[in-house]
Coordinates of C-alpha atoms in Angstrom, one line a residue:
M426 CA 111.0 78.8 94.4
I427 CA 108.7 82.0 92.8
L428 CA 110.4 85.0 92.6
L429 CA 107.1 87.6 92.8
N430 CA 108.1 91.0 91.3
D431 CA 105.0 93.6 91.5
P432 CA 105.6 111.8 123.3
R433 CA 106.6 111.1 125.5
T434 CA 108.1 108.4 127.9
R435 CA 105.6 107.2 130.7
R436 CA 105.3 104.5 132.6
R437 CA 101.5 102.8 132.8
R438 CA 99.7 100.8 135.3
L439 CA 98.3 98.4 133.5
G440 CA 99.3 94.4 133.8
V441 CA 97.6 93.9 137.0
A442 CA 94.3 92.4 135.1
A443 CA 93.8 88.7 137.0
V444 CA 93.6 86.2 133.6
A445 CA 96.9 88.7 131.7
A446 CA 97.9 87.6 135.5
G447 CA 97.9 84.5 135.3
L448 CA 98.9 84.1 132.6
L449 CA 102.1 85.3 133.1
S450 CA 102.5 83.0 136.2
A451 CA 102.2 79.7 134.2
L452 CA 104.7 81.0 131.7
L453 CA 106.9 82.1 135.1
T454 CA 106.6 78.9 137.5
A455 CA 106.8 76.1 134.5
G456 CA 109.7 75.5 131.4
P457 CA 108.0 74.7 128.6
A458 CA 107.6 70.7 127.6
V459 CA 109.2 72.0 124.5
A460 CA 110.5 75.4 124.0
T461 CA 108.7 77.8 121.1
P462 CA 110.3 80.9 121.8
D463 CA 109.5 83.2 118.7
P464 CA 106.4 83.1 116.7
G465 CA 105.9 79.2 115.3
D466 CA 104.9 77.8 111.5
A467 CA 100.7 78.3 111.8
P468 CA 99.4 81.4 111.1
A469 CA 99.2 84.5 114.0
T470 CA 96.7 84.0 116.0
S471 CA 94.6 85.9 119.2
K472 CA 94.8 85.3 122.4
E473 CA 91.6 86.8 125.3
V474 CA 92.1 88.2 127.5
S475 CA 89.2 89.5 130.4
K476 CA 87.2 91.8 130.7
S477 CA 88.2 94.1 133.2
A478 CA 91.6 94.0 131.1
R479 CA 89.6 95.4 127.4
A480 CA 88.7 97.1 129.8
E481 CA 91.9 98.3 130.9
V482 CA 93.2 98.8 127.2
R483 CA 90.4 101.2 126.6
D484 CA 90.5 103.7 129.9
A485 CA 94.3 103.6 129.2
I486 CA 93.8 105.2 125.6
E487 CA 91.3 107.0 126.2
G488 CA 93.5 108.9 128.8
G489 CA 96.2 109.3 126.6
E490 CA 98.4 107.1 129.3
I491 CA 98.9 104.7 126.0
P492 CA 98.4 105.1 122.2
G493 CA 95.4 104.5 120.7
Q494 CA 95.0 101.6 118.5
D495 CA 97.9 101.8 115.4
Q496 CA 98.3 104.9 116.2
V497 CA 102.5 105.9 115.3
V498 CA 104.1 107.7 119.1
H499 CA 107.8 108.5 119.0
S500 CA 110.1 110.3 121.1
D501 CA 111.2 113.4 119.8
N502 CA 114.6 113.3 118.4
I503 CA 113.1 110.7 116.1
E504 CA 111.5 110.5 112.4
H505 CA 109.3 108.0 111.1
L506 CA 110.3 108.6 107.4
A507 CA 108.6 105.3 105.2
N508 CA 106.5 102.8 106.2
I509 CA 106.5 99.4 103.0
P510 CA 103.4 97.6 104.2
K511 CA 103.2 93.8 103.6
D512 CA 102.1 93.0 99.8
A513 CA 103.4 89.5 98.0
L514 CA 104.5 87.5 101.5
P515 CA 101.7 87.5 103.5
G516 CA 103.5 85.6 106.2
T517 CA 104.8 87.2 109.2
N518 CA 108.3 89.8 108.7
S519 CA 111.6 88.7 110.4
D520 CA 114.9 89.8 110.3
L521 CA 117.0 91.5 108.6
A522 CA 120.0 91.9 106.0
F523 CA 121.4 94.5 104.4
Q524 CA 124.6 95.4 101.7
G525 CA 124.7 98.0 100.1
R526 CA 122.3 100.4 98.8
Y527 CA 119.9 97.1 100.0
A528 CA 118.3 95.8 102.9
F529 CA 117.0 91.9 102.5
A530 CA 114.8 91.0 104.5
G531 CA 113.3 87.7 106.0
N532 CA 108.9 86.0 105.6
Y533 CA 108.1 83.4 106.9
D534 CA 106.6 83.2 103.4
G535 CA 110.8 84.2 101.8
F536 CA 112.3 87.1 101.9
R537 CA 111.6 91.0 100.3
I538 CA 114.7 92.3 98.5
F539 CA 114.2 96.8 99.0
D540 CA 116.2 100.1 97.7
I541 CA 117.2 102.1 100.2
S542 CA 119.3 104.5 98.4
N543 CA 116.6 107.5 98.8
P544 CA 115.8 105.7 102.2
K545 CA 112.8 107.8 102.5
K546 CA 111.5 106.4 99.3
P547 CA 112.9 102.4 99.9
K548 CA 111.3 99.9 96.5
T549 CA 111.1 96.9 96.2
V550 CA 113.4 94.7 93.8
A551 CA 111.6 91.7 94.4
Q552 CA 109.4 89.3 96.0
V553 CA 110.8 85.2 96.1
L554 CA 108.4 82.9 98.3
C555 CA 110.0 80.5 99.9
P556 CA 107.7 79.2 103.0
G557 CA 110.3 77.5 106.1
S558 CA 108.9 79.4 109.3
Q559 CA 111.0 82.6 110.5
N560 CA 113.5 82.4 107.2
D561 CA 115.7 83.9 109.4
I562 CA 118.6 85.5 106.5
S563 CA 122.2 86.8 106.0
V564 CA 124.5 87.7 102.7
S565 CA 127.7 87.7 102.4
G566 CA 129.1 89.2 99.1
D567 CA 127.1 87.7 95.6
L568 CA 125.4 85.1 98.6
L569 CA 121.8 85.1 100.1
F570 CA 121.3 82.4 103.3
L571 CA 117.5 81.2 104.7
S572 CA 117.1 79.0 107.9
T573 CA 115.0 76.8 107.2
D574 CA 112.5 75.3 111.0
S575 CA 110.0 73.5 109.5
S576 CA 109.9 70.1 109.0
R577 CA 109.1 70.4 104.9
S578 CA 108.8 67.8 102.9
D579 CA 111.2 68.0 100.9
S580 CA 114.4 71.3 99.9
S581 CA 112.4 72.8 97.9
C582 CA 110.9 76.6 97.9
N583 CA 107.8 74.4 96.8
S584 CA 107.9 72.8 100.2
T585 CA 105.0 71.8 102.2
T586 CA 104.4 70.8 105.5
Q587 CA 105.9 67.1 106.9
P588 CA 106.0 66.3 110.5
A589 CA 109.0 66.1 112.1
T590 CA 108.3 62.3 112.7
E591 CA 109.1 61.6 109.4
K592 CA 112.7 60.9 107.8
S593 CA 112.1 62.2 104.6
S594 CA 111.4 65.6 106.2
W595 CA 113.9 68.1 105.8
E596 CA 115.5 71.3 107.5
G597 CA 118.7 73.0 107.5
M598 CA 119.5 76.3 105.7
K599 CA 119.0 76.9 101.6
V600 CA 121.9 79.5 99.7
F601 CA 120.8 81.8 97.0
D602 CA 123.2 83.8 94.4
I603 CA 122.3 87.2 94.1
S604 CA 124.6 88.4 91.8
D605 CA 120.9 90.0 90.1
K606 CA 119.1 91.2 92.6
R607 CA 116.0 91.3 90.6
N608 CA 116.7 87.4 90.2
P609 CA 118.0 86.0 93.2
K610 CA 118.7 82.0 92.0
Y611 CA 118.6 78.9 94.7
V612 CA 121.9 77.6 95.0
A613 CA 122.6 75.1 97.2
A614 CA 120.4 72.7 100.5
V615 CA 122.4 71.8 103.5
E616 CA 120.5 69.6 105.9
T617 CA 120.9 70.0 109.8
A618 CA 120.0 68.1 112.8
C619 CA 117.0 69.9 114.7
G620 CA 116.9 72.8 111.1
S621 CA 117.9 76.4 111.6
H622 CA 116.6 78.5 113.9
T623 CA 119.1 81.4 113.2
H624 CA 121.7 81.7 111.3
T625 CA 125.7 83.1 112.0
L626 CA 127.8 83.6 109.3
V627 CA 131.5 83.3 110.1
P628 CA 132.9 85.1 105.8
E629 CA 136.2 84.4 105.0
R630 CA 138.3 85.5 101.7
K631 CA 137.4 82.0 99.8
N632 CA 134.3 80.5 102.5
V633 CA 131.8 81.6 104.2
Y634 CA 131.5 80.0 108.1
I635 CA 127.8 79.1 109.2
Y636 CA 126.9 78.8 112.8
V637 CA 123.4 77.3 112.6
S638 CA 121.3 77.1 116.2
S639 CA 118.6 74.5 116.6
Y640 CA 116.9 73.5 119.6
S641 CA 114.6 71.3 121.6
P642 CA 114.7 67.9 119.6
N643 CA 112.4 64.6 120.6
A644 CA 113.6 61.1 120.5
A645 CA 110.4 60.9 117.3
Y646 CA 112.2 63.0 115.4
P647 CA 114.9 60.7 113.6
D648 CA 116.7 64.4 112.2
C649 CA 116.4 65.3 115.5
Q650 CA 117.6 63.6 118.2
P651 CA 118.3 64.6 121.5
P652 CA 120.5 65.5 123.3
H653 CA 121.5 68.3 121.0
D654 CA 124.2 69.6 122.7
G655 CA 125.7 71.6 120.4
I656 CA 125.8 73.9 117.0
S657 CA 126.3 72.1 113.1
V658 CA 129.1 74.6 111.5
I659 CA 128.5 74.9 107.7
K660 CA 131.6 75.5 105.2
V661 CA 130.1 77.4 102.1
P662 CA 132.8 78.0 99.4
R663 CA 131.9 81.0 97.4
K664 CA 133.5 79.5 93.9
A665 CA 131.0 76.8 94.4
P666 CA 128.3 77.1 96.9
E667 CA 126.7 73.7 95.8
R668 CA 129.4 71.9 97.8
A669 CA 128.5 73.9 101.4
A670 CA 128.4 71.1 103.8
V671 CA 128.3 70.6 107.5
V672 CA 132.5 70.2 108.9
D673 CA 131.4 69.8 112.2
F674 CA 129.2 69.7 115.2
P675 CA 130.3 71.0 118.4
V676 CA 129.0 70.0 121.6
L677 CA 129.3 73.6 123.7
F678 CA 127.3 71.4 127.1
P679 CA 129.4 68.2 127.7
G680 CA 127.0 66.5 130.4
E681 CA 126.6 62.8 130.8
G682 CA 123.1 61.8 129.8
P683 CA 120.8 61.9 127.8
D684 CA 120.5 65.6 128.3
G685 CA 123.9 66.9 127.9
G686 CA 125.5 69.1 130.8
G687 CA 123.3 72.8 129.2
N688 CA 120.2 74.1 132.1
P689 CA 118.8 71.7 133.0
G690 CA 115.3 74.1 133.5
G691 CA 112.2 72.9 135.4
P692 CA 111.6 71.5 137.9
T693 CA 114.9 72.2 139.0
N694 CA 115.3 76.0 137.3
P695 CA 111.0 76.4 137.6
G696 CA 110.3 79.2 134.8
V697 CA 113.6 78.3 132.8
S698 CA 113.7 77.3 129.4
K699 CA 116.3 73.4 129.5
T700 CA 119.3 74.1 126.5
T701 CA 118.7 71.6 124.0
G702 CA 121.1 74.0 122.0
C703 CA 121.5 77.3 121.0
H704 CA 119.1 80.5 119.7
D705 CA 121.4 82.8 118.4
I706 CA 125.9 83.5 118.0
T707 CA 126.5 86.9 118.0
V708 CA 130.5 86.7 116.1
L709 CA 133.1 89.6 116.6
P710 CA 135.3 88.0 113.9
S711 CA 138.5 91.0 114.8
K712 CA 138.5 89.3 118.5
D713 CA 137.2 85.9 117.1
L714 CA 134.7 86.2 119.9
A715 CA 131.5 84.8 120.4
A716 CA 128.5 85.1 122.5
G717 CA 125.9 82.2 122.3
A718 CA 122.4 83.1 123.8
C719 CA 121.2 79.3 123.7
M720 CA 117.7 78.5 126.1
G721 CA 119.0 79.0 129.5
D722 CA 122.8 79.4 129.2
G723 CA 124.4 82.5 127.6
I724 CA 128.3 81.4 126.9
L725 CA 131.2 83.3 125.4
F726 CA 133.5 81.6 123.5
S727 CA 136.5 82.0 121.1
I728 CA 135.9 81.8 116.9
E729 CA 139.5 81.4 116.5
D730 CA 139.4 78.2 115.0
P731 CA 136.0 79.3 112.4
E732 CA 135.2 75.4 112.0
R733 CA 135.9 74.8 115.8
P734 CA 134.5 77.3 118.6
K735 CA 135.1 76.6 121.6
V736 CA 133.7 77.9 124.9
I737 CA 135.5 80.2 127.4
D738 CA 132.3 80.7 129.7
R739 CA 129.2 80.0 131.2
V740 CA 126.5 81.8 132.7
Q741 CA 122.8 81.0 133.9
D742 CA 120.4 83.0 135.4
N743 CA 117.7 80.7 137.1
V744 CA 116.7 83.3 138.8
N745 CA 115.3 86.5 135.9
F746 CA 115.7 85.0 132.3
A747 CA 113.8 82.7 130.9
F748 CA 115.3 81.4 127.6
W749 CA 117.9 83.5 126.1
H750 CA 117.5 84.4 122.8
S751 CA 119.7 86.8 121.6
A752 CA 123.4 89.2 121.8
T753 CA 124.9 91.7 121.7
F754 CA 128.8 92.9 121.9
N755 CA 129.8 96.7 122.4
Q756 CA 132.9 98.5 120.7
G757 CA 135.3 97.6 122.6
A758 CA 133.9 94.6 122.9
N759 CA 134.2 94.3 126.9
K760 CA 130.5 94.0 127.3
V761 CA 128.4 91.6 125.7
V762 CA 123.8 92.4 126.0
F763 CA 121.9 89.0 126.3
T764 CA 118.0 89.3 125.4
D765 CA 115.4 87.4 127.5
E766 CA 112.7 86.2 125.6
L767 CA 110.0 85.1 128.0
G768 CA 107.0 84.4 127.1
G769 CA 108.4 83.3 124.1
G770 CA 107.2 86.9 122.3
G771 CA 103.7 86.3 122.5
A772 CA 103.0 86.9 125.5
A773 CA 102.7 90.6 127.5
T774 CA 105.5 91.0 129.7
C775 CA 105.7 94.7 129.1
N776 CA 104.5 95.7 132.3
A777 CA 104.0 96.8 136.0
E778 CA 102.9 92.3 136.9
I779 CA 105.7 91.8 134.5
G780 CA 108.2 93.9 135.6
P781 CA 111.9 95.5 135.1
N782 CA 113.8 92.2 135.1
R783 CA 112.1 89.2 133.7
G784 CA 111.8 89.7 129.5
A785 CA 114.8 92.4 129.8
D786 CA 118.7 92.7 129.0
G787 CA 121.5 91.3 131.4
I788 CA 124.7 93.2 130.3
Y789 CA 127.6 91.8 131.2
D790 CA 131.3 93.0 130.7
I791 CA 133.8 90.4 130.1
V792 CA 137.0 90.8 132.3
G793 CA 140.0 89.4 132.1
R794 CA 142.0 88.0 128.6
G795 CA 142.7 84.3 127.0
D796 CA 141.1 81.6 127.8
H797 CA 140.4 83.3 131.1
R798 CA 137.9 85.7 130.2
K799 CA 135.0 85.4 132.2
L800 CA 131.4 87.6 131.8
D801 CA 129.6 89.8 135.0
F802 CA 126.9 90.4 135.2
R803 CA 126.4 93.7 135.0
S804 CA 122.0 95.1 135.7
Y805 CA 118.8 94.6 133.7
F806 CA 117.1 97.6 131.1
K807 CA 114.2 96.5 130.1
I808 CA 112.1 100.2 128.0
P809 CA 110.6 102.1 130.9
R810 CA 106.4 102.3 128.9
H811 CA 104.2 100.0 130.1
Q812 CA 102.6 97.6 126.7
A813 CA 99.0 96.8 127.1
D814 CA 98.0 93.2 128.6
T815 CA 97.2 92.6 124.5
E816 CA 100.7 93.5 123.3
N817 CA 103.1 90.7 122.9
C818 CA 106.0 92.6 124.3
V819 CA 109.8 91.3 125.0
A820 CA 113.7 92.0 124.4
H821 CA 114.7 91.3 120.7
N822 CA 116.6 91.8 117.9
G823 CA 118.7 94.8 118.1
S824 CA 122.4 96.5 116.5
L825 CA 124.6 98.7 117.9
I826 CA 124.9 102.7 116.7
P827 CA 127.9 102.8 116.6
V828 CA 129.5 106.1 118.8
K829 CA 133.2 106.0 119.4
G830 CA 133.5 106.3 123.9
K831 CA 129.6 105.4 124.3
D832 CA 127.9 102.2 124.6
I833 CA 124.3 102.6 122.5
M834 CA 122.0 100.6 120.4
V835 CA 119.0 100.2 119.3
Q836 CA 116.3 97.7 119.7
A837 CA 113.2 95.7 118.1
W838 CA 110.5 94.9 121.6
Y839 CA 107.5 93.6 118.8
Q840 CA 104.8 95.8 120.4
G841 CA 106.7 97.7 122.5
G842 CA 107.9 98.9 120.0
V843 CA 112.0 100.7 118.6
S844 CA 113.9 101.8 122.0
V845 CA 117.3 103.4 121.8
W846 CA 119.6 103.3 124.8
E847 CA 122.9 103.8 126.4
F848 CA 124.5 101.6 128.5
T849 CA 128.1 103.5 128.3
D850 CA 127.9 102.8 132.3
S851 CA 127.3 98.8 132.3
S852 CA 125.0 98.7 135.3
R853 CA 122.5 102.5 134.9
P854 CA 121.6 101.9 130.9
K855 CA 119.3 104.3 130.0
E856 CA 116.3 104.8 126.9
I857 CA 117.1 108.3 124.9
A858 CA 114.7 107.3 121.7
Y859 CA 111.6 105.1 120.8
F860 CA 109.5 105.1 118.4
E861 CA 106.2 102.6 119.4
R862 CA 102.5 101.7 117.3
G863 CA 99.6 101.3 119.7
P864 CA 97.5 98.5 120.0
L865 CA 97.0 95.8 117.2
S866 CA 94.2 95.3 119.4
T867 CA 91.8 96.0 122.2
E868 CA 90.4 93.1 122.4
A869 CA 92.7 89.6 122.5
I870 CA 97.2 89.6 122.1
S871 CA 97.9 89.2 118.3
T872 CA 101.8 88.8 117.6
G873 CA 102.8 92.0 115.5
G874 CA 105.0 94.8 116.1
S875 CA 109.1 95.1 115.2
W876 CA 111.2 92.0 115.5
S877 CA 114.4 93.4 114.3
A878 CA 115.2 97.2 114.6
Y879 CA 119.4 97.9 113.4
Y880 CA 121.3 100.6 112.5
Y881 CA 122.2 101.1 108.6
N882 CA 124.9 104.1 107.1
G883 CA 122.4 107.0 108.7
Y884 CA 118.7 105.8 109.9
I885 CA 117.6 103.0 111.8
Y886 CA 115.5 100.2 110.0
S887 CA 112.4 98.0 111.9
N888 CA 110.5 94.9 110.3
D889 CA 107.0 94.5 111.9
M890 CA 105.9 91.4 111.8
A891 CA 102.5 93.5 111.1
K892 CA 102.4 96.5 109.6
G893 CA 106.1 96.1 107.3
F894 CA 109.1 98.0 106.2
D895 CA 110.2 101.2 108.6
V896 CA 112.0 103.4 108.1
L897 CA 113.1 105.9 111.2
K898 CA 115.9 108.9 111.0
L899 CA 117.3 109.3 114.8
S900 CA 118.4 113.1 115.3
D901 CA 120.1 113.5 118.5
R902 CA 124.3 114.2 119.8
R903 CA 124.7 112.1 121.4
T904 CA 124.6 109.4 118.4
D905 CA 124.8 111.7 115.5
P906 CA 128.7 110.6 114.6
A907 CA 127.5 107.6 114.1
K908 CA 126.6 109.2 110.4
R909 CA 129.5 109.3 109.4
V910 CA 130.2 104.6 109.9
H911 CA 129.2 103.8 106.3
L912 CA 129.2 100.0 106.3
R913 CA 129.7 98.1 102.3
E914 CA 127.3 95.4 104.6
L915 CA 125.8 94.7 107.3
N916 CA 124.4 91.2 109.0
T917 CA 123.6 91.3 113.0
Q918 CA 124.9 88.6 114.0
T919 CA 128.1 88.8 112.9
Q920 CA 129.4 93.1 114.2
P921 CA 131.7 95.0 112.0
D922 CA 135.1 96.6 114.1
Y923 CA 132.6 99.7 112.8
F924 CA 135.6 102.3 113.6
D925 CA 138.7 100.0 111.5

């Protein structure tokens, strides 16, 4: 480990060029041989678009239909307070976590800690070099947790990439002591099957449980064998984190054969990812509930016994969902918003060609009681601002904005920016605010935009993959009551009871 201290809503007719249509046609009609949602380990690469698509983007900018290259635009009720560019960590920025006056920002090369006591002027407290793919991040007390989903030579922060076919290769969870925010210390590592693409905390007084989501097994990978039809559960003693260990691997998709019982994907369900694990899980500890976004399936399960989560209901959408990516409960625990990461986060899917239902959010009501609860589909939501064919855009990570009696959330859409939208009426969601930048490129699809956008103690914080850490202030009578809610800690995938 190396410590480095140093304007308006619009609907556009973009996205109908033949090459772009051909690219998305391939994405939508064939299930991927290996699921690779979220930008991968390799450096970001640009994908050329057709000459006509490039001309269309330039015309849209000149006509004022879309922002100019890198131009910042936003609705009248949002103010852009600050941007902190990347510094010592050049990799892709990823997820965020919060504790007190600190924000913790994941990066494919490690993580960065900000002092956000003055949201207008965030200050870097520490930067830790520890490569490990997207480095999904969370915090609890004096502990910080980091996911490694990159096959490495060992568990150290000095490791190098190594083929997953090598038995000695390592992937899994890393644990840091952050009692001194300026000097985080690496204290534990736990190897998990197929690594850790994302993780979710279930914190208790003496222990922290971690649900590890990973996928894409292969018979050639000694530590990632099919069927990979469940999640790893790690138990971390708070007073002895070095004793962290896997305590169970609950099977969520039981079934016959080498592939388990999840969604078979293509060719049975063309364009849908085969379920070989979960991508992300959100828990609601106050209600002993969890929602899993598991590639080709969405699930609802009980975590009354955190070591042995139990599936209550399971749903599929083989028409409009390609890859179940993440989940968010409403405060009343009677709704779940699932996201679909069509195109793996690297494609232009927020355009007229793809339409309003693919690469969108799916809103589900939770009906019934106890173990008989069911997920009941109500509607889709997608940002109403069409993006250019050079902008990667799809539904991504977001959080609730805590307003009593209302269901409102803020959400990242990669180069589609940051959207604030309401789903109090599950069947009629609507956007109420937005922030975005113009395309990174007018010539090719370049990976960038907001990976995560979360509301924390009166402000919206966004981690832009390319541009850095943004702070936004939302001023709207519909969301202003949320400013009275203050948390000591926030890991969005461990949803708090905001009003308890």
